C-alpha cells in the first residue's frame, strides 16, 4: 500500500509538473506574441523526418543567387508577399486554374514583378527526391528567404528560421491587393498594415530595409515622387528621370535599382539613402515623418550590426503570421498546384 501511495504521489507530481510547463508555455506565448513556438513552429522541425532539407534548399538558392542577385531579392520579397496574404502558407506559389483564374501571383503587387518561382520549384524537386511528401512549400519559401538574406548579406544575416507550416488551398488576387502595402502608403497606413499582421512599427521600419536590394519598375514611383513636388533629392530625381519615361505604361516600364550605392548587398545602406532623401517610394520617405521612426532609421544607418540583428528577429516574427496547422492545410506535392 505504501508503495502504491508513493507511486500515486509521484504520478500526481509529474502530472502537475506537465500542467505547469504547459501553463508556462501558454503564458510565455501571451507575453511574447512574436514567438514562433506559439504557432507550433520550431527550429530544426525536420531534423528527424528530413534532416538534409535545409542544406538542400540552401544549395539550390546559392546556385541561383550567385548567378543573379536579383533572384535573391525576389525570394525575400516572395516570403513577405506570401506571409501577408493568407499567412505564410505558400499561397503565392499557386498557378491559375480554370476554377481559380486569378490567384495571388497574378495580382498587380506580384505580377509581373515577383521573381524566384523557379528556385522554389528546383528546391521542392530536390527535397521531394530526398524525402517525398514531408516538407511543405510554405517552409521552402521561408528557408529560401532566409538563405537569400544570408548570401546577399555576405553571411552577416543568419536567421534561425523555425518550420512546421502547412500549405494553404486558397489563393486570391484581390486579397493580395487588400493586404500588401503599396509603395504610395504614408506612415500611418504602413503602421496599420503591419499591425493587422501582428507586427510593430519597428518591425515595419526594420523589414523596409529589404529595399536595400532588388529593382523597382518606374511605374511604382514616377507619379508620386518625380512627376510632382516631393522631398526627393534633386540630383537623384534627375538621375531617375533619365531612366524612366514621364508616363510609364505596360509596354514601357523599365526597372531601376532600389539602392544605387550597393545594389546587390543586403546591408544598412538603405537607411543612409532614406536620410539622404535618395529613395524611390513614398513609403520609404515616410519613415522620416515621425521623430520615433526617424530615430530608428538613424540607428539602423549608424550603429554597425544593429539592423542585421533586428532584421533577423523580424523575419522570424513575420514567418509566424497566420500559420496553418492540422486540417487547415496540406503538404503539396507540387508547389504550383493544390493536392487533389
XYZ file of C-alpha atoms in Angstrom:
340
model
C 0.000 0.000 0.000
C 2.841 2.326 0.894
C 4.460 1.666 -2.481
C 1.137 2.280 -4.279
C 0.599 5.585 -2.452
C 4.150 6.617 -3.248
C 3.607 5.793 -6.943
C 0.336 7.778 -6.988
C 2.057 10.773 -5.369
C 4.865 10.569 -7.909
C 2.388 10.414 -10.815
C 0.472 13.360 -9.361
C 3.684 15.403 -9.150
C 4.573 14.560 -12.766
C 1.074 15.487 -13.946
C 1.256 18.790 -12.067
C 4.744 19.468 -13.473
C 3.494 18.804 -17.023
C 0.461 21.052 -16.464
C 2.722 23.722 -15.007
C 5.025 23.501 -18.049
C 2.048 23.792 -20.420
C 0.811 26.808 -18.472
C 4.222 28.478 -18.506
C 4.497 27.942 -22.297
C 0.970 29.363 -22.735
C 1.841 32.367 -20.566
C 5.071 32.903 -22.494
C 3.008 32.877 -25.697
C 0.649 35.502 -24.303
C 3.558 37.703 -23.255
C 5.657 37.065 -26.365
C 3.222 37.118 -29.250
C 6.206 37.206 -31.596
C 7.396 33.772 -30.504
C 7.204 31.363 -33.416
C 6.872 28.465 -30.968
C 3.401 29.771 -30.093
C 2.348 28.943 -33.634
C 3.582 25.359 -33.488
C 6.789 26.239 -35.353
C 10.221 25.102 -34.233
C 13.827 25.405 -35.359
C 15.011 22.048 -36.684
C 11.426 20.894 -37.273
C 12.533 18.355 -39.920
C 15.605 17.029 -38.101
C 14.098 13.533 -37.841
C 11.812 13.408 -40.890
C 14.058 15.136 -43.468
C 17.389 16.012 -41.852
C 19.030 17.424 -45.006
C 16.158 19.692 -46.104
C 17.742 22.992 -45.067
C 21.067 22.125 -46.712
C 19.248 21.060 -49.898
C 17.268 24.325 -50.108
C 20.372 26.388 -49.328
C 22.327 24.722 -52.160
C 19.565 25.497 -54.668
C 19.252 29.113 -53.508
C 23.035 29.558 -53.684
C 23.123 28.376 -57.329
C 20.550 30.939 -58.411
C 21.637 33.894 -56.243
C 25.285 33.684 -57.279
C 24.172 33.833 -60.926
C 21.716 36.693 -60.327
C 21.480 38.646 -57.070
C 18.078 39.963 -58.156
C 16.621 36.481 -57.717
C 17.718 36.616 -54.063
C 15.908 39.935 -53.633
C 12.864 38.276 -55.220
C 12.946 35.394 -52.727
C 12.983 37.734 -49.714
C 10.096 39.693 -51.245
C 8.235 36.444 -52.016
C 8.402 35.437 -48.334
C 6.929 38.819 -47.330
C 4.216 38.675 -50.004
C 3.323 35.105 -49.061
C 3.047 35.820 -45.327
C 0.937 38.984 -45.671
C -1.764 37.207 -47.710
C -3.493 34.198 -46.090
C -0.481 33.844 -43.753
C 2.805 32.044 -44.530
C 1.186 29.183 -46.447
C 2.723 29.082 -49.936
C -0.475 30.561 -51.438
C 1.611 32.970 -53.552
C 3.012 29.966 -55.462
C -0.292 28.655 -56.836
C -0.769 28.905 -60.605
C -4.054 29.945 -62.240
C -6.550 27.154 -62.975
C -9.920 27.135 -64.793
C -11.673 27.256 -61.393
C -9.269 29.896 -59.980
C -8.096 32.073 -62.899
C -6.846 34.951 -60.681
C -4.543 33.683 -57.887
C -2.244 35.906 -55.823
C 0.684 35.593 -58.208
C -1.313 37.393 -60.959
C -2.279 40.313 -58.694
C -0.699 43.729 -59.559
C 1.623 43.725 -56.486
C 3.076 40.390 -57.710
C 2.746 40.374 -61.480
C 4.968 40.798 -63.401
C 7.466 41.890 -60.736
C 7.682 38.912 -58.331
C 10.669 36.669 -59.074
C 12.124 33.402 -57.812
C 9.364 30.861 -58.507
C 11.818 28.667 -60.425
C 14.075 28.499 -57.336
C 11.187 27.177 -55.222
C 10.377 24.597 -57.940
C 14.014 23.429 -58.072
C 14.270 23.265 -54.272
C 10.967 21.364 -53.954
C 12.055 18.831 -56.634
C 15.359 18.231 -54.824
C 13.638 17.939 -51.428
C 10.980 15.531 -52.791
C 13.733 13.235 -54.098
C 15.251 13.091 -50.608
C 12.040 12.926 -48.538
C 8.823 12.668 -50.539
C 5.680 14.181 -49.034
C 7.304 15.575 -45.890
C 8.284 19.237 -46.419
C 5.736 21.964 -47.172
C 6.181 24.558 -49.915
C 5.479 27.253 -47.292
C 8.551 26.135 -45.325
C 10.646 26.057 -48.509
C 9.649 29.700 -49.190
C 10.692 30.601 -45.614
C 14.016 28.744 -45.906
C 14.699 30.304 -49.324
C 14.058 33.832 -47.994
C 16.348 33.104 -45.060
C 19.099 31.732 -47.346
C 18.851 34.598 -49.841
C 19.357 37.035 -46.944
C 22.385 35.010 -45.799
C 24.133 35.066 -49.188
C 23.244 38.668 -50.105
C 24.485 39.945 -46.716
C 27.840 38.178 -47.190
C 26.815 35.761 -44.400
C 26.085 38.538 -41.877
C 22.335 37.843 -41.605
C 21.998 34.380 -40.025
C 18.351 33.651 -39.337
C 17.274 30.703 -37.181
C 14.128 30.088 -39.205
C 11.577 27.842 -37.487
C 9.465 25.489 -39.623
C 6.269 23.467 -39.407
C 3.978 25.489 -41.694
C 1.376 23.771 -43.857
C 0.399 24.791 -47.384
C -2.884 26.606 -47.964
C -5.503 25.817 -50.585
C -6.807 29.373 -51.193
C -5.136 31.991 -53.394
C -6.972 35.109 -54.494
C -5.567 38.133 -56.356
C -7.980 40.519 -54.611
C -6.597 39.514 -51.205
C -3.074 40.414 -52.357
C -4.299 43.912 -53.285
C -6.121 44.225 -49.947
C -3.237 43.055 -47.743
C 0.058 44.127 -49.327
C 1.074 47.731 -48.520
C 1.612 49.651 -51.795
C 4.625 51.954 -52.385
C 2.478 55.108 -52.054
C 1.362 54.413 -48.442
C 2.071 57.046 -45.789
C 3.393 56.194 -42.337
C 0.010 55.760 -40.616
C -1.161 53.419 -43.380
C 2.074 51.406 -43.180
C 1.861 51.066 -39.389
C -1.786 49.936 -39.641
C -0.988 47.451 -42.418
C 1.769 45.796 -40.350
C -0.239 45.970 -37.098
C -3.013 43.980 -38.820
C -0.458 41.157 -39.126
C 0.767 41.423 -35.524
C 3.904 43.378 -36.454
C 5.044 46.579 -34.728
C 6.066 49.943 -36.185
C 9.680 48.968 -35.506
C 9.202 45.657 -37.373
C 7.893 47.713 -40.313
C 10.936 50.015 -40.293
C 13.297 47.036 -39.988
C 11.652 44.986 -42.758
C 11.593 48.045 -45.061
C 15.380 47.648 -45.065
C 14.939 44.831 -47.607
C 14.621 47.706 -50.120
C 18.418 47.790 -49.997
C 18.399 45.164 -52.768
C 16.408 44.460 -55.889
C 14.815 46.665 -58.519
C 11.587 48.591 -58.958
C 9.504 49.363 -62.031
C 9.308 53.088 -62.799
C 5.502 52.913 -62.561
C 5.842 52.304 -58.792
C 7.245 55.767 -58.065
C 7.194 58.191 -61.036
C 3.713 59.642 -60.453
C 4.048 60.455 -56.735
C 7.807 61.032 -56.409
C 9.271 62.700 -59.513
C 6.272 63.924 -61.544
C 5.166 66.099 -58.602
C 6.915 68.030 -55.834
C 8.260 65.694 -53.155
C 11.119 65.546 -50.648
C 13.294 63.506 -53.047
C 16.884 64.738 -53.571
C 17.014 66.888 -56.737
C 20.046 65.178 -58.257
C 18.576 61.745 -57.571
C 15.258 62.808 -59.147
C 17.090 63.902 -62.309
C 19.001 60.604 -62.368
C 15.644 58.748 -62.242
C 14.058 60.974 -64.919
C 16.841 59.955 -67.309
C 15.954 56.296 -66.747
C 12.151 56.424 -66.568
C 9.523 57.626 -69.042
C 7.335 60.517 -67.846
C 4.274 58.252 -68.150
C 5.268 54.604 -67.647
C 2.988 52.078 -69.363
C 2.786 48.302 -69.557
C 4.740 48.490 -72.825
C 7.326 50.936 -71.462
C 8.111 50.409 -67.771
C 11.857 49.997 -67.165
C 13.371 48.987 -63.816
C 15.923 50.810 -61.656
C 17.931 49.631 -58.657
C 16.297 50.387 -55.309
C 19.696 51.110 -53.748
C 22.081 52.677 -56.268
C 25.020 52.670 -53.827
C 25.263 48.916 -53.010
C 22.547 47.438 -55.285
C 23.382 43.753 -54.734
C 24.168 43.803 -50.996
C 21.724 43.241 -48.148
C 23.131 45.909 -45.825
C 22.118 49.055 -43.932
C 22.785 51.393 -46.889
C 19.018 51.742 -47.397
C 18.763 53.754 -44.155
C 21.571 56.075 -45.261
C 19.650 56.559 -48.510
C 16.447 57.358 -46.565
C 18.316 60.042 -44.561
C 19.777 61.464 -47.810
C 16.292 61.537 -49.454
C 17.569 59.173 -52.155
C 14.862 56.501 -52.017
C 12.264 55.539 -54.596
C 8.966 55.161 -52.764
C 6.667 57.418 -50.770
C 6.583 54.547 -48.248
C 10.400 54.776 -47.891
C 10.397 58.562 -47.403
C 7.509 58.161 -44.914
C 9.909 56.663 -42.355
C 11.163 60.228 -41.652
C 7.708 61.653 -40.862
C 7.763 60.994 -37.089
C 10.567 61.513 -34.557
C 10.333 57.866 -33.357
C 10.707 56.262 -36.797
C 13.358 58.820 -37.792
C 15.417 57.735 -34.768
C 15.021 54.073 -35.804
C 16.299 54.980 -39.277
C 19.267 56.877 -37.806
C 20.190 53.993 -35.504
C 19.970 51.460 -38.348
C 22.157 53.702 -40.519
C 24.775 54.451 -37.875
C 25.081 51.549 -35.411
C 27.053 48.686 -37.008
C 25.274 45.333 -36.871
C 22.077 46.657 -35.270
C 19.878 46.475 -38.355
C 21.071 42.973 -39.277
C 20.254 41.669 -35.769
C 16.781 43.249 -35.826
C 16.093 42.054 -39.379
C 16.910 38.527 -38.233
C 14.233 38.682 -35.499
C 11.660 40.478 -37.662
C 11.916 37.826 -40.400
C 11.196 35.081 -37.834
C 8.264 37.071 -36.447
C 6.863 37.648 -39.941
C 7.300 33.946 -40.673
C 4.799 33.091 -37.925
C 1.866 35.103 -39.370
C -1.385 33.065 -39.536
C 0.407 29.719 -39.850
C -1.866 26.853 -40.899
C -1.891 23.638 -38.885
C -3.869 20.385 -38.871
C -6.763 20.234 -41.319
C -6.330 23.882 -42.326
C -3.542 22.915 -44.701
C -1.628 20.193 -46.513
C 1.846 19.339 -47.781
C 1.658 19.982 -51.517
C 3.291 17.505 -53.834
C 3.918 20.289 -56.398
C 4.185 23.852 -55.172
C 2.177 25.350 -58.052
C -0.981 23.250 -57.538
C -3.081 22.073 -54.591
C -3.280 18.318 -53.955
C -6.272 16.522 -55.423
